[in-house]
Each structure stands twice: as C-alpha cells, then as structure tokens.
Amino acid sequence: MNTWEQAYEKWNSFQNLDLSLKKDLDNLRDDKKVLEDAFYKELTFGTGGMRGILGPGINRMNIYTIRKAVNGLANYLKVNCVNVNDRGVVVSYDSRYMSQEFAIETAKVLGSYGIKTYIFNELHPTPVLSFAVRYLGAVAGVMITASHNPPEYNGFKVYNEDGGQIVPDEATEIISFIEQTESELTVPFIEQGELENKDLLNWIGSEIDNAYLEQLKQLSKLKKEELEKDKVLSIVFTPLHGTSYDLVLKGLEQLSFPNVHVVEEQAKPDPEFSTVESPNPEEHQAFTLAIEKGKKVDADILIGTDPDADRLGVAVKDSDQSYQVLTGNQLGTLLLDYILSHSDQALLTNARMLKTIVTTELGRAVATHYGAKTIDTLTGFKYIGEKIRQFDSTGETFIFGYEESYGYLISSFARDKDAVQAAMMACEMAYFWKEQGKTLLEALDILYAKHGYFLEGMSSLTLKGKEGSAKIALIMEDVRKNPLTEVAGLKIEKMEDYATGNRTIFGDSTDQEKMDLPNENAIKFILEKNSWVCLRPSGTEPKIKCYYGVCEASKIESQERLALLKEAMDQVINRTIQHS
C-alpha cells in the first residue's frame, strides 16, 4: 500500500470524522488521482502560514489541518512568549467558505491550552487584524484567508506579537511543533459554548474599528482646513465581495470625500466571487464593473480591494477618457512621491523606504531624489514588517513600503500591507493632482521625465500537483547548475542567488559577496543597461514566476526591451521543461 493510501485509509476508518468531510471522502472513493493529491503529502506550512484547496485530506484545508496547525502554534507560543494565556491571540477571517468556522476552530484548540482568543464578530480586513494584535497587546494573530485565490481555496496566516507576518525563523520553529503533533485527527479542543463560559473566547465589537479609523485619519498630508472641506473628486469603489466595505467608506467619509459610488453588485461578501473571474485587483478584468460605473458617474478614480483588503488596485482616466489600471509599481511610486513631497524635508535623511527585490527601481530613484534611503527586502510583505520592527530599536524612520503585487503600507500602525490605508492616500493624492489640473497618469509622466522610463513585467507558469512541483524545482535547479551569461543580448553584470545568499559580480574577474538577506528560493540577474530579471517559485500558489525590469529613454524602447527579456526567459523555462 502506498503512503498516500495509508493516509487515506486512516481518515476513512476514523469513526469520529466530521460528517461533511466523510461525505466528501465517500464521493471521491473512485477518483484515485484526486485522492492521491489530497493525501500524498501534508499541506505545506510556509513562512506565513498555509493555503490550499478546501476538502478532506492532509493536503487540503479542513478543520483537522487547521487544528494541527493551531496545536503547533499553541506549543510555540507557550515556549517563546510571556503571559500567553492572558494576552491571548487575535483571530480574523474573510468572506470565503469555512472562514468563520476555521476561526472558531482556532479558538477551540487554543482554549484547550488555556489561551484566550479574540475573534471579530464579523469578517474584517487583514491589516485590521495586524493592528488589533498590537492594540490588544496579544501574543499572536491568525487571519483566515486565501487572499485573491479562487473560491475553492482558503488559508491560515500567522502574525507575531508585533503584528507582522511571521518570518522564516519563527515559521521554522512553529513547523517543528506542528510536526510533533501525533495526528491531526486527535488534536484536543474545547467546544465553543464552554470557551465562552470560561471567558476563553471573546468577540470583538466596534472598539478596534474606531481606534483604527482614528489612526487612518492621521495619515492625511492635507492641512486641517483642506482636510475638513468637501472635496470635488468622484470616486468609484469596489470591495470585490470582500471585507473592506465599511472601513473604506468610513475612512473616505472622515477625510471629507462625499462623492463615493459603490459597485453595488460587488458590495456584499460572496465566497464564489461571482461577478469576477478572479477577485484580484492585479487582474484588469476585476475592474470591469467599476469601469462601467465610472463611465456613468464620470469618476476621477476607481479603487478596488482584494477579498481580505491587503491589496489595492487603482484605475484612472487616460487622454482618451478611457480608464487605465495602474500597475502596482506605478501606484506605489506615485504614492511614495506624494508622501515624500509632502513630508518635512529635514526629517528625510533618517527616512527609510522599503521595497522588495522585484519591485521597480523607479522607487529608489524617487526616494534618492528626496534624500531618503531605500532598503530592499525579499519578496513578501513579512520582510517589510520585519524591517519596521528593527527600526523600533535602530531609530530609523519608516516612511513607506511597497511591493509590485499591489501591496502598500503608509504608516506602521499596521505591520502588513494595507489596502484601506492605500485607498485613503490614493484618493487624497488624486485630489491633490486634480487641484493642479493633472491626472495621476500625467503625474506619472512627470516622474518618468525626471528619472527615466522604468517599466516592469511579470509572467507566470502554473504547474499543479505533484508533477508540477517537481518541474518547478527542476527549473530552479537547472538555472543554478547552468547559470546564464546573457539574456536577450544583454550581458549579466551580477547574479544574486537568494538561496545561498551569494552575489556574484562578473567583470574582468569574478567576485562573490554575501548579501544581508534571509535565504529564499529565488535568483536575480542584474543586466547591463539598467535591466534585470528574477526567477522565483510562488510561495502560495503552484506557479513559477519570472519578473523583468528595464529603464530606457522612452516608453516604446522600454516596451521593446521588456518583450525581448520575456521571450528569452520563456525559452529558458520551456527548454528545461521539455528536457525533463
């Protein structure tokens, strides 16, 4: 009997198996391929938590894989934190299937260890969970979400006592405790009623929201009289069936934006995300209804958040009066420029802008222009949160953080990317530029004229299942064993292998130096003529991603260079797959 079959039989013969999962398992009895995928390995707990397809099996999201993860987390907290029981853990959840159930399961396991849990009484954004951990002085936070993944997914994200996503060292230790759990099917727990009777389960009402909104109001760069007057800016907003509806509307109201039009078809939570192909503001199709609404009301700006409200997409009018969706790099750099240009210049020498290794270099150019220093982190906002935590002891000042995948943080009262913060600042920025007689696209052109035409792109290849994981590993292995010497005719000046932490510098002689970054399975090639490419497997999806960046004198030249880089890297990946 194969290992997956043994795992399946263990579940199938478990007498107390949850009835709905038992029914699902019975329906899959004759589908060996699906059963193997559900049981051939345990669902991976990565650096931020775990994410997967809902259903029965050890490689699926269900109450048993949740209980096992929480069991490991509880033991980790007992060893590494003080006053764990009294400080407790904060739990939030989004609009997905089983989200609230998984939140309660988290409390049921924590309660068996005597650890108090705070759960929001309704779905809430991820950044508010981050804020709540700090506000309540909790030892950790848990967010039940799969972000913008398809409807069949859900996830379990863990936050440390600083309100940031757990980083690799923390994750490694939590994983070791998870692995010590004998069986996911027999993890101890306490029923909800008993938890509430013992004050081990506390429901969060409006207090956190009110405190968060007060912090949100402090973000504004406008003078008091300007802040309080009604602003002539037409806004269309869609929460894409997720968690941001109330807080975005209240935040815009307190910043005196009265002209806000909600995409009503997408206003209510919907685990099927039935009006979009993907509830991801990175995908332009997610703005289809918002664009229709924008044309009807002659909106200046369209804003859309993903289901757990940690990513923001923005669209604005172009010269043809059509709506153009800004890339994450473009919006992030515009926000950075607006913030720095409205900050006390004397304070910027100590200011630090944080971006990831695959985020546009235009941000560095803008920060340098204002006298702020740029620090690169690995991909993932957890690393930006970790840096902010370090600033608490070094005395450096966090000014802004962003990543190309539509994640932004303006103020560190939250320690994860925050679409609600970003929505407020994007609308204020659009209002500022409208008062100058310009759109955000025209503001972007000013930056390009000043710093160069930076352009970025990303392509991804989805390789699902056991075979797909093996192919992704093979691609990365091949690139390391047979390193590139040029890409699309451009010589490689440096190769940064984040798995080893080594930077190789090519020239008359080849030199190596260590990078001050954690290890991650990614490789970046810095090319001549201000170009670069980076190859990286996704940490949350069965994908391998390739990122590109160029800077030429014009848009056309940059587009042509970018296309050549993409074609060359596609050939590298396809060649490896064909030979496997």
Coordinates of C-alpha atoms in Angstrom, one line a residue:
M1 CA 0.0 0.0 0.0
N2 CA 1.3 3.5 -1.0
T3 CA 1.9 6.1 1.7
W4 CA -1.0 8.2 0.4
E5 CA -3.3 5.2 0.5
Q6 CA -2.3 4.6 4.2
A7 CA -3.1 8.3 5.0
Y8 CA -6.4 8.0 3.2
E9 CA -7.3 4.7 5.0
K10 CA -6.5 6.4 8.3
W11 CA -9.1 9.1 7.6
N12 CA -11.6 6.8 6.0
S13 CA -11.6 4.5 9.1
F14 CA -11.7 7.3 11.7
Q15 CA -15.1 6.8 13.4
N16 CA -15.5 10.4 14.6
L17 CA -14.7 12.1 11.2
D18 CA -16.6 15.2 10.6
L19 CA -19.8 14.2 8.7
S20 CA -19.5 16.7 5.9
L21 CA -15.9 15.6 5.3
K22 CA -16.9 12.0 5.5
K23 CA -19.5 12.6 2.8
D24 CA -16.9 14.4 0.6
L25 CA -14.5 11.5 1.1
D26 CA -17.1 8.9 0.1
N27 CA -17.8 10.9 -3.1
L28 CA -14.1 10.7 -4.0
R29 CA -13.8 7.0 -3.4
D30 CA -13.4 6.1 -7.1
D31 CA -11.2 9.1 -8.1
K32 CA -7.7 7.8 -7.3
K33 CA -6.0 10.8 -8.9
V34 CA -7.8 13.3 -6.7
L35 CA -7.4 11.1 -3.6
E36 CA -3.7 10.8 -4.2
D37 CA -3.3 14.6 -4.5
A38 CA -5.4 15.1 -1.3
F39 CA -3.2 12.6 0.7
Y40 CA 0.2 12.3 -0.9
K41 CA 1.7 15.0 1.4
E42 CA 0.8 17.2 4.2
L43 CA -0.4 20.7 3.3
T44 CA 2.7 22.9 3.3
F45 CA 3.1 25.4 6.2
G46 CA 5.3 28.1 4.7
T47 CA 6.8 31.2 6.0
G48 CA 3.5 32.9 6.5
G49 CA 1.2 30.0 7.2
M50 CA -0.7 27.7 4.8
R51 CA -3.1 27.9 1.9
G52 CA -4.8 25.2 -0.1
I53 CA -7.9 23.8 -1.6
L54 CA -10.9 23.0 0.7
G55 CA -11.8 19.4 1.2
P56 CA -10.9 16.2 3.0
G57 CA -7.2 15.1 3.2
I58 CA -3.9 16.0 4.8
N59 CA -3.1 18.2 1.7
R60 CA -6.3 20.2 2.0
M61 CA -7.8 22.9 4.1
N62 CA -10.2 21.5 6.6
I63 CA -10.9 21.5 10.4
Y64 CA -8.3 18.9 11.0
T65 CA -5.4 20.5 9.2
I66 CA -6.4 23.8 10.9
R67 CA -6.4 22.1 14.3
K68 CA -3.0 20.6 13.7
A69 CA -1.5 24.0 12.7
V70 CA -3.0 25.7 15.7
N71 CA -1.7 22.9 18.0
G72 CA 1.8 23.7 16.8
L73 CA 1.2 27.4 17.2
A74 CA 0.0 27.0 20.7
N75 CA 3.0 25.0 21.8
Y76 CA 5.3 27.5 20.1
L77 CA 3.7 30.4 21.9
K78 CA 4.0 28.6 25.3
V79 CA 7.7 28.3 24.8
N80 CA 8.5 31.6 23.2
C81 CA 6.2 34.2 24.7
V82 CA 5.3 35.6 28.1
N83 CA 1.8 35.8 29.7
V84 CA 0.4 33.8 26.8
N85 CA -2.9 32.8 28.4
D86 CA -3.8 36.3 29.5
R87 CA -2.6 38.2 26.4
G88 CA -4.2 35.8 24.0
V89 CA -4.4 35.5 20.3
V90 CA -6.5 37.7 17.9
V91 CA -8.3 35.9 15.0
S92 CA -10.0 37.4 12.0
Y93 CA -11.5 36.0 8.8
D94 CA -12.7 37.0 5.3
S95 CA -15.7 36.1 3.1
R96 CA -14.5 32.6 2.0
Y97 CA -16.1 29.3 2.5
M98 CA -15.4 28.0 6.0
S99 CA -13.6 31.1 7.1
Q100 CA -15.6 31.8 10.3
E101 CA -15.7 28.0 11.1
F102 CA -11.9 27.9 10.8
A103 CA -11.6 31.0 13.1
I104 CA -13.7 29.2 15.7
E105 CA -11.7 26.0 15.3
T106 CA -8.6 28.1 16.1
A107 CA -10.1 29.3 19.3
K108 CA -11.2 25.7 20.2
V109 CA -7.7 24.4 20.1
L110 CA -6.1 27.4 21.7
G111 CA -8.7 27.2 24.5
S112 CA -7.6 23.6 25.3
Y113 CA -4.3 25.2 26.3
G114 CA -5.9 27.9 28.4
I115 CA -5.1 30.5 25.8
K116 CA -7.7 33.3 25.4
T117 CA -8.8 34.1 21.9
Y118 CA -10.3 37.4 20.5
I119 CA -12.4 36.9 17.3
F120 CA -14.0 39.7 15.3
N121 CA -17.8 39.4 15.4
E122 CA -17.9 39.8 11.6
L123 CA -15.4 39.5 8.8
H124 CA -12.6 42.0 8.8
P125 CA -9.6 43.0 6.7
T126 CA -6.2 41.5 7.2
P127 CA -4.5 44.9 8.1
V128 CA -7.1 45.4 10.9
L129 CA -6.1 42.0 12.3
S130 CA -2.4 43.2 12.3
F131 CA -3.5 46.5 14.0
A132 CA -5.6 44.6 16.6
V133 CA -2.6 42.4 17.7
R134 CA -0.7 45.5 18.6
Y135 CA -3.7 47.4 20.0
L136 CA -4.7 44.5 22.3
G137 CA -1.1 43.5 23.2
A138 CA -1.8 39.9 22.1
V139 CA 1.0 37.3 21.6
A140 CA -0.1 36.5 18.0
G141 CA -2.7 36.8 15.4
V142 CA -4.4 34.5 12.9
M143 CA -6.1 35.5 9.7
I144 CA -8.3 33.0 7.9
T145 CA -8.0 34.0 4.2
A146 CA -6.7 32.8 0.9
S147 CA -6.4 36.4 -0.3
H148 CA -7.3 36.6 -4.0
N149 CA -7.1 32.8 -4.8
P150 CA -10.0 31.1 -6.5
P151 CA -13.2 30.2 -4.4
E152 CA -12.1 26.7 -3.7
Y153 CA -9.2 27.9 -1.6
N154 CA -8.8 29.1 1.9
G155 CA -5.8 29.8 4.1
F156 CA -4.3 30.3 7.6
K157 CA -1.9 33.2 8.1
V158 CA 0.0 33.7 11.4
Y159 CA 1.1 37.0 12.8
N160 CA 3.7 37.6 15.6
E161 CA 3.2 39.9 18.6
D162 CA 4.4 42.9 16.6
G163 CA 1.5 42.5 14.2
G164 CA 3.7 41.4 11.3
Q165 CA 3.5 38.1 9.4
I166 CA 5.8 35.5 10.9
V167 CA 9.3 35.4 9.3
P168 CA 11.2 32.2 8.4
D169 CA 12.9 31.6 11.8
E170 CA 9.5 31.9 13.6
A171 CA 7.9 29.7 10.9
T172 CA 10.6 27.0 11.2
E173 CA 10.0 26.7 14.9
I174 CA 6.2 26.6 14.6
I175 CA 6.6 23.9 11.9
S176 CA 8.7 21.8 14.3
F177 CA 5.9 21.9 16.8
I178 CA 3.3 21.1 14.2
E179 CA 5.4 18.1 13.1
Q180 CA 5.4 16.9 16.8
T181 CA 1.6 16.7 16.7
E182 CA 0.9 13.0 16.6
S183 CA -2.3 13.1 14.5
E184 CA -4.4 15.9 13.0
L185 CA -7.5 13.8 13.8
T186 CA -7.0 13.7 17.5
V187 CA -5.9 17.2 18.4
P188 CA -7.5 18.3 21.7
F189 CA -10.1 21.1 21.6
I190 CA -12.9 22.7 23.7
E191 CA -16.4 23.3 22.3
Q192 CA -17.4 26.9 21.7
G193 CA -20.0 27.1 24.4
E194 CA -17.5 26.1 27.1
L195 CA -14.9 28.5 25.7
E196 CA -17.4 31.4 26.1
N197 CA -18.4 30.3 29.6
K198 CA -14.8 30.3 30.7
D199 CA -14.0 33.7 29.0
L200 CA -11.6 32.0 26.7
L201 CA -13.4 33.2 23.6
N202 CA -14.1 37.0 23.4
W203 CA -15.9 38.6 20.5
I204 CA -14.5 41.9 19.2
G205 CA -17.0 44.7 18.5
S206 CA -16.5 48.2 17.3
E207 CA -13.7 49.3 19.6
I208 CA -10.9 48.1 17.2
D209 CA -12.5 49.7 14.2
N210 CA -12.9 53.1 15.9
A211 CA -9.2 53.0 17.0
Y212 CA -8.1 52.0 13.5
L213 CA -10.1 54.8 11.9
E214 CA -8.6 57.4 14.2
Q215 CA -5.1 56.2 13.1
L216 CA -6.3 56.3 9.5
K217 CA -7.3 60.0 9.8
Q218 CA -3.8 60.9 10.9
L219 CA -2.3 59.7 7.5
S220 CA -3.5 62.8 5.6
K221 CA -0.9 65.2 4.3
L222 CA -3.5 68.0 3.9
K223 CA -3.8 71.0 6.2
K224 CA -6.7 71.0 8.6
E225 CA -8.9 73.4 6.7
E226 CA -8.3 71.5 3.4
L227 CA -8.9 68.2 5.1
E228 CA -12.3 69.2 6.6
K229 CA -13.8 70.7 3.4
D230 CA -15.7 68.6 1.0
K231 CA -13.5 67.6 -1.9
V232 CA -14.5 67.6 -5.6
L233 CA -13.4 64.2 -6.5
S234 CA -15.6 61.5 -7.9
I235 CA -14.6 58.0 -6.6
V236 CA -15.9 54.5 -7.6
F237 CA -15.2 51.8 -5.1
T238 CA -15.5 48.0 -5.2
P239 CA -14.6 45.7 -2.3
L240 CA -14.8 42.7 -4.8
H241 CA -17.1 40.8 -2.5
G242 CA -14.6 41.1 0.4
T243 CA -14.0 42.7 3.8
S244 CA -13.2 46.4 3.1
Y245 CA -16.7 47.9 2.5
D246 CA -17.3 49.5 5.9
L247 CA -13.9 50.8 6.7
V248 CA -13.1 52.2 3.3
L249 CA -16.4 54.1 3.2
K250 CA -16.0 55.4 6.8
G251 CA -12.4 56.3 6.1
L252 CA -13.3 58.3 3.0
E253 CA -16.1 60.0 4.9
Q254 CA -13.8 61.2 7.7
L255 CA -11.4 62.6 5.0
S256 CA -14.4 64.5 3.5
F257 CA -14.8 62.7 0.2
P258 CA -18.6 62.8 -0.2
N259 CA -18.8 61.7 -3.8
V260 CA -18.2 57.9 -3.5
H261 CA -20.0 55.5 -5.7
V262 CA -20.0 51.8 -4.7
V263 CA -20.2 49.0 -7.2
E264 CA -23.3 47.5 -5.6
E265 CA -23.1 44.1 -7.4
Q266 CA -19.7 43.6 -5.6
A267 CA -20.5 45.2 -2.3
K268 CA -21.7 42.1 -0.4
P269 CA -19.4 39.3 0.7
D270 CA -19.7 36.4 -1.7
P271 CA -17.4 33.3 -1.3
E272 CA -18.0 32.5 -5.0
F273 CA -16.8 36.0 -6.1
S274 CA -19.5 35.5 -8.7
T275 CA -19.0 38.7 -10.7
V276 CA -15.3 38.3 -11.5
E277 CA -13.1 35.6 -13.0
S278 CA -10.6 36.3 -10.1
P279 CA -11.1 38.6 -7.1
N280 CA -7.7 40.1 -7.7
P281 CA -7.2 43.8 -8.4
E282 CA -4.0 42.9 -10.2
E283 CA -6.2 41.4 -12.9
H284 CA -7.7 44.1 -15.1
Q285 CA -11.0 42.1 -15.6
A286 CA -11.7 42.7 -11.9
F287 CA -12.4 46.3 -12.8
T288 CA -15.0 45.6 -15.5
L289 CA -18.0 46.7 -13.4
A290 CA -16.1 49.5 -11.8
I291 CA -15.2 50.9 -15.2
E292 CA -18.9 50.7 -16.3
K293 CA -19.9 52.6 -13.1
G294 CA -17.0 55.1 -13.6
K295 CA -18.3 56.0 -17.1
K296 CA -21.8 56.5 -15.8
V297 CA -20.8 58.8 -13.0
D298 CA -17.7 60.4 -14.7
A299 CA -15.4 59.2 -11.9
D300 CA -11.9 60.6 -11.5
I301 CA -10.6 57.4 -9.8
L302 CA -11.6 53.8 -9.4
I303 CA -10.4 51.8 -6.4
G304 CA -10.7 48.1 -5.7
T305 CA -9.5 45.9 -2.9
D306 CA -9.0 42.2 -2.8
P307 CA -11.2 40.0 -0.5
D308 CA -9.0 40.4 2.6
A309 CA -8.3 44.0 1.8
D310 CA -4.5 43.9 1.9
R311 CA -4.1 44.8 -1.8
L312 CA -5.4 47.8 -3.7
G313 CA -5.9 48.4 -7.4
V314 CA -6.5 51.8 -9.0
A315 CA -7.7 52.9 -12.4
V316 CA -7.7 56.5 -13.7
K317 CA -8.7 58.2 -17.0
D318 CA -6.2 58.5 -19.8
S319 CA -6.0 61.1 -22.6
D320 CA -8.8 59.2 -24.5
Q321 CA -11.1 59.4 -21.5
S322 CA -10.8 55.6 -21.0
Y323 CA -9.9 54.1 -17.7
Q324 CA -6.4 52.7 -17.4
V325 CA -5.5 50.3 -14.5
L326 CA -2.2 51.4 -12.9
T327 CA 0.4 48.7 -12.1
G328 CA 1.4 48.0 -8.6
N329 CA 4.8 49.6 -9.3
Q330 CA 3.2 52.7 -10.8
L331 CA 0.8 53.3 -8.0
G332 CA 3.4 52.6 -5.3
T333 CA 5.8 55.0 -6.8
L334 CA 3.2 57.7 -7.2
L335 CA 2.2 57.2 -3.5
L336 CA 5.9 57.4 -2.5
D337 CA 6.4 60.6 -4.4
Y338 CA 3.3 62.2 -2.9
I339 CA 4.3 61.3 0.6
L340 CA 7.9 62.4 0.3
S341 CA 7.0 65.7 -1.4
H342 CA 4.6 66.5 1.4
S343 CA 7.0 65.5 4.3
D344 CA 9.3 67.7 6.3
Q345 CA 12.5 67.5 4.2
A346 CA 14.7 67.9 7.3
L347 CA 13.4 64.6 8.6
L348 CA 14.0 62.6 5.4
T349 CA 17.7 61.9 5.9
N350 CA 16.7 59.4 8.5
A351 CA 13.7 58.1 6.4
R352 CA 13.7 54.6 5.0
M353 CA 11.7 53.4 2.1
L354 CA 11.2 49.6 1.9
K355 CA 10.7 47.6 -1.3
T356 CA 11.1 44.1 -2.4
I357 CA 13.8 42.8 -4.8
V358 CA 11.2 42.5 -7.7
T359 CA 9.7 46.0 -7.2
T360 CA 10.5 48.8 -9.6
E361 CA 13.8 50.7 -9.3
L362 CA 11.9 53.9 -10.0
G363 CA 11.0 53.9 -6.3
R364 CA 14.7 54.0 -5.4
A365 CA 15.3 56.9 -7.8
V366 CA 12.4 58.9 -6.3
A367 CA 13.5 58.2 -2.7
T368 CA 17.1 59.2 -3.5
H369 CA 15.8 62.5 -5.1
Y370 CA 14.2 63.4 -1.8
G371 CA 17.1 62.3 0.3
A372 CA 15.5 59.1 1.7
K373 CA 17.3 55.8 1.7
T374 CA 16.0 52.6 0.0
I375 CA 16.2 49.2 1.6
D376 CA 15.5 46.1 -0.4
T377 CA 13.8 43.0 1.1
L378 CA 13.0 39.6 -0.2
T379 CA 9.6 39.1 -1.8
G380 CA 6.8 39.1 0.7
F381 CA 5.5 41.8 3.0
K382 CA 6.6 39.8 6.0
Y383 CA 10.1 41.0 5.4
I384 CA 9.0 44.7 5.2
G385 CA 7.2 44.2 8.5
E386 CA 10.3 42.6 10.0
K387 CA 12.4 45.6 8.9
I388 CA 9.9 48.1 10.5
R389 CA 10.3 46.1 13.8
Q390 CA 14.1 46.5 13.6
F391 CA 13.6 50.3 13.1
D392 CA 12.0 50.4 16.5
S393 CA 15.4 49.7 18.0
T394 CA 17.7 51.4 15.4
G395 CA 15.9 54.7 15.4
E396 CA 15.4 54.7 11.6
T397 CA 12.1 56.1 10.4
F398 CA 9.8 54.1 8.2
I399 CA 8.3 56.3 5.5
F400 CA 6.7 53.9 3.1
G401 CA 6.8 50.3 2.0
Y402 CA 5.5 48.6 -1.2
E403 CA 5.7 45.6 -3.5
E404 CA 4.8 45.2 -7.1
S405 CA 1.9 42.9 -6.4
Y406 CA -0.3 45.8 -5.2
G407 CA 0.7 45.8 -1.6
Y408 CA 1.4 49.2 0.2
L409 CA 1.9 50.4 3.7
I410 CA 1.9 54.1 4.5
S411 CA 2.0 54.1 8.4
S412 CA 3.3 51.4 10.7
F413 CA 0.3 51.3 13.0
A414 CA -0.4 48.1 10.9
R415 CA 2.6 45.9 10.1
D416 CA 1.3 44.3 6.9
K417 CA 0.2 45.7 3.5
D418 CA -2.9 47.7 4.0
A419 CA -5.4 48.4 1.2
V420 CA -7.5 50.6 3.4
Q421 CA -4.6 52.9 4.2
A422 CA -3.6 52.9 0.5
A423 CA -7.2 53.7 -0.7
M424 CA -7.2 56.8 1.5
M425 CA -3.9 58.0 0.3
A426 CA -4.6 57.2 -3.3
C427 CA -7.8 59.3 -3.3
E428 CA -6.1 62.2 -1.5
M429 CA -3.3 62.0 -4.0
A430 CA -5.7 62.0 -6.9
Y431 CA -7.5 65.0 -5.4
F432 CA -4.1 66.9 -4.9
W433 CA -3.2 66.3 -8.6
K434 CA -6.7 67.2 -9.8
E435 CA -6.3 70.6 -8.0
Q436 CA -3.1 71.0 -10.0
G437 CA -5.1 70.3 -13.2
K438 CA -3.5 66.9 -13.7
T439 CA -4.4 63.2 -13.6
L440 CA -2.4 60.5 -11.9
L441 CA -1.2 59.4 -15.3
E442 CA 0.2 62.8 -16.0
A443 CA 1.8 62.9 -12.6
L444 CA 3.5 59.6 -13.5
D445 CA 4.8 61.0 -16.8
I446 CA 6.4 63.8 -14.7
L447 CA 8.3 61.1 -12.8
Y448 CA 9.3 59.3 -16.0
A449 CA 10.6 62.5 -17.5
K450 CA 12.6 63.2 -14.4
H451 CA 14.0 59.8 -13.6
G452 CA 13.8 57.6 -16.8
Y453 CA 11.1 55.4 -18.3
F454 CA 11.1 52.4 -15.9
L455 CA 8.9 49.6 -17.0
E456 CA 8.3 46.2 -15.4
G457 CA 6.5 43.0 -16.2
M458 CA 5.8 39.5 -14.8
S459 CA 4.9 36.2 -16.3
S460 CA 4.0 33.0 -14.5
L461 CA 3.6 29.4 -15.4
T462 CA 1.1 27.3 -13.4
L463 CA 2.3 23.7 -12.8
K464 CA -0.2 21.9 -10.5
G465 CA 0.0 18.8 -8.4
K466 CA 2.9 16.5 -7.5
E467 CA 4.4 16.6 -11.1
G468 CA 4.1 20.3 -11.3
S469 CA 6.1 20.8 -8.0
A470 CA 8.8 18.6 -9.3
K471 CA 9.1 20.6 -12.6
I472 CA 9.3 23.9 -10.8
A473 CA 12.1 22.5 -8.6
L474 CA 13.9 21.3 -11.8
I475 CA 13.7 24.7 -13.4
M476 CA 15.4 26.4 -10.5
E477 CA 18.0 23.6 -10.2
D478 CA 18.8 23.9 -13.9
V479 CA 19.3 27.6 -13.8
R480 CA 21.7 27.2 -10.8
K481 CA 23.6 24.4 -12.4
N482 CA 23.8 26.1 -15.8
P483 CA 23.9 29.8 -15.0
L484 CA 23.0 32.3 -17.7
T485 CA 25.7 34.5 -19.2
E486 CA 23.4 36.8 -21.1
V487 CA 19.6 37.4 -21.5
A488 CA 18.2 38.8 -24.8
G489 CA 21.7 40.0 -25.8
L490 CA 22.4 41.8 -22.6
K491 CA 25.4 40.7 -20.5
I492 CA 24.8 39.7 -16.9
E493 CA 26.7 42.0 -14.5
K494 CA 25.6 40.4 -11.3
M495 CA 23.8 37.2 -10.2
E496 CA 22.1 37.2 -6.9
D497 CA 21.2 33.7 -5.6
Y498 CA 19.0 34.2 -2.5
A499 CA 19.0 30.5 -1.6
T500 CA 22.7 30.7 -0.9
G501 CA 22.9 34.4 0.0
N502 CA 25.7 35.0 -2.6
R503 CA 26.0 37.8 -5.0
T504 CA 28.3 37.0 -7.9
I505 CA 29.9 40.0 -9.7
F506 CA 31.1 39.5 -13.3
G507 CA 33.8 41.6 -14.9
D508 CA 37.5 41.2 -15.7
S509 CA 37.4 38.7 -12.8
T510 CA 34.5 37.0 -11.0
D511 CA 34.0 38.1 -7.4
Q512 CA 31.5 37.0 -4.7
E513 CA 30.0 38.7 -1.8
K514 CA 27.4 37.8 0.8
M515 CA 24.0 39.5 0.9
D516 CA 22.4 40.6 4.1
L517 CA 19.1 38.9 3.4
P518 CA 17.4 35.7 4.6
N519 CA 17.5 32.7 2.3
E520 CA 14.8 32.2 -0.3
N521 CA 14.5 30.1 -3.4
A522 CA 14.9 32.9 -6.0
I523 CA 17.6 34.1 -8.4
K524 CA 18.0 37.6 -9.8
F525 CA 20.2 38.6 -12.8
I526 CA 21.2 42.2 -13.0
L527 CA 21.9 43.0 -16.6
E528 CA 23.6 45.9 -18.4
K529 CA 21.6 48.9 -19.5
N530 CA 19.6 49.2 -16.2
S531 CA 17.7 45.9 -16.9
W532 CA 17.1 42.8 -14.7
V533 CA 15.2 39.5 -14.5
C534 CA 14.3 37.4 -11.5
L535 CA 13.1 33.8 -11.3
R536 CA 11.1 32.7 -8.3
P537 CA 8.6 30.0 -7.4
S538 CA 5.4 31.3 -5.7
G539 CA 5.2 30.7 -2.0
T540 CA 1.4 30.4 -2.0
E541 CA 0.4 29.0 -5.5
P542 CA 1.6 26.2 -7.8
K543 CA 3.4 28.7 -10.0
I544 CA 6.9 29.7 -11.1
K545 CA 7.2 33.5 -11.7
C546 CA 9.6 35.5 -13.8
Y547 CA 9.9 39.2 -13.2
Y548 CA 11.5 41.8 -15.5
G549 CA 12.6 45.4 -15.2
V550 CA 14.0 47.9 -17.7
C551 CA 14.8 51.6 -18.0
E552 CA 15.1 53.2 -21.4
A553 CA 14.7 56.8 -22.7
S554 CA 11.1 56.2 -24.0
K555 CA 8.1 54.1 -23.4
I556 CA 8.4 52.4 -26.8
E557 CA 12.1 51.5 -26.2
S558 CA 11.2 50.1 -22.7
Q559 CA 8.3 48.1 -24.1
E560 CA 10.6 46.6 -26.8
R561 CA 13.3 45.7 -24.3
L562 CA 10.8 44.2 -21.9
A563 CA 9.3 42.0 -24.6
L564 CA 12.8 40.7 -25.5
L565 CA 13.5 39.8 -21.9
K566 CA 10.2 37.9 -21.6
E567 CA 10.8 36.0 -24.8
A568 CA 14.3 34.9 -23.7
M569 CA 13.2 33.8 -20.3
D570 CA 10.2 31.9 -21.6
Q571 CA 12.7 30.0 -23.8
V572 CA 14.9 29.1 -20.8
I573 CA 11.9 27.8 -18.9
N574 CA 10.4 25.8 -21.8
R575 CA 13.7 24.3 -22.7
T576 CA 14.1 23.0 -19.2
I577 CA 10.6 21.5 -19.1
Q578 CA 11.0 19.8 -22.5
H579 CA 14.2 18.1 -21.4
S580 CA 12.8 16.9 -18.1

